[in-house]
Amino acid sequence: MSKLDNRLRSLKIKRGEKMRKPIIAGNWKMHNTLFESGEMLKELLPLVNKSSVEVIICPNYTSLTEIFKLLKGSNIKLGAQNMHYEEKGAYTGEVSPVFLKEIGVDYIILGHSERRKIFGEIDVIINKKIKAALKHNLSPILCVGETLEEREKDITYEIIKKQIEYCLEGLKDTNLDKLVVAYEPVWAIGTGKTATKEDANDVISFIRRLLSEYINKKMADKTRILYGGSVKPNNIKELMEMGEIDGALVGGASLKANDFAKIINY
Ligand code: PGA
């Protein structure tokens, strides 16, 4: 970063502005039927049409096409929650990046802790998925985070380092402009417990240093790194005040139009 960039950065931080355009993404997980998704969106859209952040909604697969139509003309982008790394083939039950791109998906959550824990997804597979997403012009939202046990053993930074290292393996010379990272401590997901804003900021700053080391500083400075784990209307503001936190990946609170709108309009 040049001296001028640095001065600009501290000025912006003083004014509470963000260096990178914030992202607020809603992960609807396996909730909302097609009908419920539509009803929720009808409520949400008028509440967030003046938002200055990038808003992403990640509904289930069966709602994607319909939601894409409902989002037309709005400022909200469409994301999916998982995908396979192959384009096509005998992979029963899987969804290809090509199919997602075809129906207007822009973002793809990869490596969510529920995928890791319940479906046994491991870093090498997530790495293949990231490569496939980038190849098909999808923006991966790579999730990393430690479990409670790992935090108590004081190995949070070790775990994050390993996840980033493995998930981004072989990507050094790739254009990573599209990459988004989400720091989601597993113990904070769906539990009502949030990391302190300082802890979240510190881990995110560590992730940025890792990106700088593994890829390069320019890319690390540009990459949006979100916090996720029990983000609610009453804690979003303090999280967003932290210099390193570029947004939030929201689960439970993104299912209620009013709550999600409050988070988006923090
Ligand atoms: P939560 O979920 O906001 O319900 O904790 C976050 C996530 O799983 O991405």
Coordinates of C-alpha atoms and ligand atoms in Angstrom, one line a residue:
M1 CA 0.0 0.0 0.0
S2 CA 1.4 3.4 -0.9
K3 CA 1.7 6.3 1.6
L4 CA -1.3 7.9 0.0
D5 CA -3.4 4.7 0.3
N6 CA -2.4 4.5 3.9
R7 CA -3.5 8.1 4.6
L8 CA -6.7 7.5 2.8
R9 CA -7.3 4.3 4.8
S10 CA -6.8 5.9 8.2
L11 CA -9.1 8.8 7.1
K12 CA -11.8 6.4 6.1
I13 CA -11.4 4.4 9.3
K14 CA -11.7 7.6 11.3
R15 CA -14.9 8.4 9.6
G16 CA -16.2 4.9 10.2
E17 CA -16.2 4.1 6.5
K18 CA -15.2 0.8 5.1
M19 CA -12.2 0.2 2.9
R20 CA -13.9 -2.6 1.1
K21 CA -17.6 -2.7 0.1
P22 CA -19.4 -4.6 2.9
I23 CA -21.3 -7.8 2.2
I24 CA -24.3 -9.0 4.2
A25 CA -25.1 -12.6 3.1
G26 CA -28.1 -14.6 4.3
N27 CA -27.6 -18.4 4.5
W28 CA -31.1 -19.8 4.6
K29 CA -29.8 -23.4 5.0
M30 CA -32.5 -26.0 4.7
H31 CA -35.3 -23.6 5.6
N32 CA -38.1 -22.0 3.6
T33 CA -40.2 -23.7 1.0
L34 CA -40.5 -22.1 -2.3
F35 CA -43.7 -20.4 -1.2
E36 CA -42.1 -19.2 2.1
S37 CA -39.1 -17.9 0.3
G38 CA -41.3 -15.8 -2.0
E39 CA -43.3 -14.4 0.9
M40 CA -40.1 -13.5 2.8
L41 CA -38.7 -11.7 -0.2
K42 CA -41.8 -9.7 -0.8
E43 CA -41.4 -8.4 2.7
L44 CA -37.6 -7.9 2.5
L45 CA -37.2 -6.1 -0.8
P46 CA -38.8 -2.8 0.0
L47 CA -37.0 -2.7 3.3
V48 CA -33.5 -2.9 1.8
N49 CA -33.8 -1.1 -1.6
K50 CA -31.6 1.8 -0.4
S51 CA -28.9 -0.3 1.1
S52 CA -25.3 0.6 0.3
V53 CA -23.9 -2.8 1.1
E54 CA -23.8 -5.9 -1.2
V55 CA -26.6 -8.1 -0.2
I56 CA -26.6 -11.8 -1.0
I57 CA -29.3 -14.4 -0.4
C58 CA -28.5 -18.1 -0.4
P59 CA -31.7 -20.2 -0.5
N60 CA -32.0 -23.9 -1.1
Y61 CA -31.5 -25.4 -4.6
T62 CA -35.2 -25.7 -5.4
S63 CA -35.9 -22.0 -4.7
L64 CA -33.0 -20.7 -6.7
T65 CA -34.6 -20.2 -10.1
E66 CA -37.8 -18.6 -8.7
I67 CA -35.8 -16.4 -6.4
F68 CA -33.6 -15.3 -9.2
K69 CA -36.8 -14.0 -11.0
L70 CA -38.0 -12.2 -7.9
L71 CA -34.6 -10.5 -7.4
K72 CA -34.6 -9.1 -10.9
G73 CA -34.3 -5.3 -10.7
S74 CA -33.3 -5.4 -7.1
N75 CA -29.8 -4.9 -5.6
I76 CA -29.7 -8.4 -4.1
K77 CA -27.4 -11.1 -5.5
L78 CA -28.1 -14.8 -5.6
G79 CA -25.9 -17.4 -3.9
A80 CA -26.1 -21.2 -3.4
Q81 CA -25.0 -23.2 -0.4
N82 CA -22.9 -25.9 -1.9
M83 CA -21.9 -27.5 -5.2
H84 CA -19.9 -30.3 -6.7
Y85 CA -16.5 -29.6 -8.3
E86 CA -17.1 -31.5 -11.5
E87 CA -19.0 -30.0 -14.4
K88 CA -21.1 -33.1 -15.2
G89 CA -21.0 -36.9 -14.8
A90 CA -22.3 -39.8 -12.7
Y91 CA -22.5 -38.0 -9.4
T92 CA -26.0 -38.8 -8.1
G93 CA -27.5 -36.1 -6.0
E94 CA -24.9 -33.5 -6.8
V95 CA -25.2 -30.0 -8.5
S96 CA -22.6 -28.7 -10.9
P97 CA -21.2 -25.2 -11.1
V98 CA -22.4 -25.0 -14.7
F99 CA -26.0 -25.6 -13.6
L100 CA -25.7 -22.9 -11.0
K101 CA -24.2 -20.3 -13.3
E102 CA -26.9 -21.1 -15.9
I103 CA -29.7 -20.0 -13.5
G104 CA -28.1 -16.8 -12.4
V105 CA -26.1 -17.8 -9.2
D106 CA -23.2 -15.5 -8.5
Y107 CA -22.0 -16.6 -5.1
I108 CA -21.4 -20.1 -3.6
I109 CA -20.9 -20.9 0.1
L110 CA -18.1 -23.4 0.3
G111 CA -16.7 -25.3 3.4
H112 CA -19.5 -24.3 5.7
S113 CA -19.0 -26.0 9.1
E114 CA -22.2 -27.9 8.7
R115 CA -20.9 -29.4 5.4
R116 CA -17.6 -30.2 7.1
K117 CA -19.2 -31.8 10.3
I118 CA -22.4 -33.4 9.1
F119 CA -21.3 -34.4 5.5
G120 CA -17.6 -35.0 6.1
E121 CA -16.4 -32.4 3.7
I122 CA -12.6 -31.9 4.0
D123 CA -10.2 -29.2 3.0
V124 CA -8.9 -30.9 -0.1
I125 CA -12.5 -31.3 -1.5
I126 CA -13.2 -27.6 -0.6
N127 CA -10.1 -26.7 -2.5
K128 CA -11.3 -28.5 -5.6
K129 CA -14.7 -26.7 -5.2
I130 CA -13.0 -23.3 -5.0
K131 CA -11.1 -24.0 -8.1
A132 CA -14.2 -25.1 -9.9
A133 CA -16.2 -22.1 -8.7
L134 CA -13.5 -19.7 -10.0
K135 CA -13.3 -21.5 -13.3
H136 CA -17.0 -20.9 -13.8
N137 CA -17.0 -17.3 -12.6
L138 CA -18.7 -17.9 -9.3
S139 CA -17.6 -16.1 -6.2
P140 CA -16.7 -18.6 -3.5
I141 CA -17.5 -17.7 0.1
L142 CA -15.0 -19.9 1.8
C143 CA -15.9 -20.6 5.4
V144 CA -13.3 -21.3 8.1
G145 CA -13.5 -21.5 11.8
E146 CA -12.5 -23.5 14.9
T147 CA -14.7 -25.7 17.1
L148 CA -15.2 -25.1 20.8
E149 CA -12.7 -27.8 21.7
E150 CA -10.1 -26.3 19.5
R151 CA -10.7 -22.8 21.0
E152 CA -10.4 -24.3 24.5
K153 CA -7.1 -26.0 23.5
D154 CA -5.9 -22.6 22.3
I155 CA -5.2 -23.8 18.8
T156 CA -7.7 -21.5 17.0
Y157 CA -4.9 -19.8 14.9
E158 CA -3.3 -23.1 14.0
I159 CA -6.7 -24.5 12.8
I160 CA -7.5 -21.4 10.7
K161 CA -4.0 -21.4 9.2
K162 CA -4.4 -25.1 8.2
Q163 CA -7.8 -24.5 6.7
I164 CA -6.7 -21.5 4.7
E165 CA -3.5 -23.2 3.5
Y166 CA -5.3 -26.4 2.3
C167 CA -8.4 -24.7 0.9
L168 CA -6.3 -22.2 -1.2
E169 CA -3.6 -24.7 -2.2
G170 CA -2.4 -24.3 -5.8
L171 CA -4.2 -20.9 -6.2
K172 CA -1.2 -18.6 -6.0
D173 CA -1.2 -17.7 -9.6
T174 CA -5.0 -17.5 -10.0
N175 CA -7.0 -14.4 -10.1
L176 CA -8.7 -14.4 -6.7
D177 CA -10.6 -11.1 -7.0
K178 CA -13.8 -13.1 -6.6
L179 CA -12.8 -14.8 -3.4
V180 CA -14.7 -14.0 -0.2
V181 CA -13.8 -15.5 3.2
A182 CA -16.1 -16.0 6.2
Y183 CA -14.7 -16.5 9.6
E184 CA -17.3 -18.6 11.4
P185 CA -16.3 -20.0 14.8
V186 CA -18.2 -23.2 14.9
W187 CA -19.3 -22.7 18.5
A188 CA -21.0 -19.5 17.6
I189 CA -23.2 -20.9 14.8
G190 CA -26.8 -21.1 15.7
T191 CA -26.0 -21.0 19.5
G192 CA -26.7 -17.4 20.3
K193 CA -23.0 -17.0 21.3
T194 CA -21.0 -14.5 19.3
A195 CA -17.3 -14.0 19.3
T196 CA -16.3 -10.7 20.9
K197 CA -15.8 -8.1 18.2
E198 CA -12.2 -7.9 19.2
D199 CA -11.7 -11.7 18.9
A200 CA -13.4 -11.7 15.5
N201 CA -11.4 -8.8 14.3
D202 CA -8.1 -10.4 15.4
V203 CA -8.8 -13.7 13.7
I204 CA -9.9 -11.9 10.5
S205 CA -6.8 -9.8 10.6
F206 CA -4.8 -13.0 10.9
I207 CA -6.6 -14.5 7.9
R208 CA -5.7 -11.4 5.9
R209 CA -2.1 -11.8 6.8
L210 CA -2.2 -15.4 5.7
L211 CA -3.7 -14.4 2.3
S212 CA -1.0 -11.9 2.0
E213 CA 1.6 -14.6 2.6
Y214 CA 0.0 -17.3 0.4
I215 CA -1.2 -15.2 -2.4
N216 CA -0.1 -11.5 -2.3
K217 CA -0.7 -8.4 -0.3
K218 CA -2.7 -6.6 -3.0
M219 CA -5.2 -9.4 -3.1
A220 CA -5.3 -9.7 0.7
D221 CA -6.1 -6.0 1.0
K222 CA -8.9 -6.3 -1.5
T223 CA -10.5 -9.5 -0.2
R224 CA -13.7 -9.2 1.8
I225 CA -13.6 -11.2 5.0
L226 CA -16.9 -11.6 6.8
Y227 CA -17.8 -12.7 10.3
G228 CA -20.5 -15.3 10.9
G229 CA -22.0 -16.9 14.0
S230 CA -25.2 -15.7 15.7
V231 CA -25.1 -12.3 14.0
K232 CA -28.3 -10.4 15.0
P233 CA -29.7 -6.9 14.7
N234 CA -28.4 -6.1 18.1
N235 CA -24.7 -7.0 17.5
I236 CA -24.2 -6.2 13.8
K237 CA -23.3 -2.5 14.4
E238 CA -20.5 -3.2 16.8
L239 CA -19.0 -5.9 14.6
M240 CA -19.1 -3.7 11.6
E241 CA -17.3 -0.9 13.5
M242 CA -14.2 -3.1 13.5
G243 CA -11.7 -2.2 10.8
E244 CA -11.1 -5.8 9.6
I245 CA -14.6 -7.1 9.5
D246 CA -16.1 -6.5 6.0
G247 CA -19.5 -7.9 6.6
A248 CA -21.5 -10.9 7.9
L249 CA -22.7 -14.3 6.9
V250 CA -26.1 -14.6 8.7
G251 CA -28.0 -17.8 9.3
G252 CA -31.0 -17.7 11.7
A253 CA -31.6 -14.0 11.6
S254 CA -31.7 -13.9 7.8
L255 CA -34.9 -15.9 7.8
K256 CA -37.0 -13.1 9.2
A257 CA -37.4 -10.1 6.8
N258 CA -37.4 -7.5 9.6
D259 CA -34.3 -8.8 11.4
F260 CA -32.4 -9.3 8.2
A261 CA -33.3 -5.8 7.0
K262 CA -32.1 -4.4 10.3
I263 CA -28.8 -6.2 9.8
I264 CA -28.5 -5.0 6.2
N265 CA -29.2 -1.4 7.2
Y266 CA -27.0 -1.5 10.3
Ligands
PGA1 P1 -26.2 -18.3 12.5 O1 -25.6 -19.1 11.3 O2 -26.3 -16.9 12.2 O3 -27.6 -18.9 12.7 O4 -25.4 -18.6 13.7 C1 -24.5 -18.6 10.6 C2 -24.0 -19.6 9.5 O5 -24.2 -20.8 9.7 O6 -23.5 -19.2 8.5

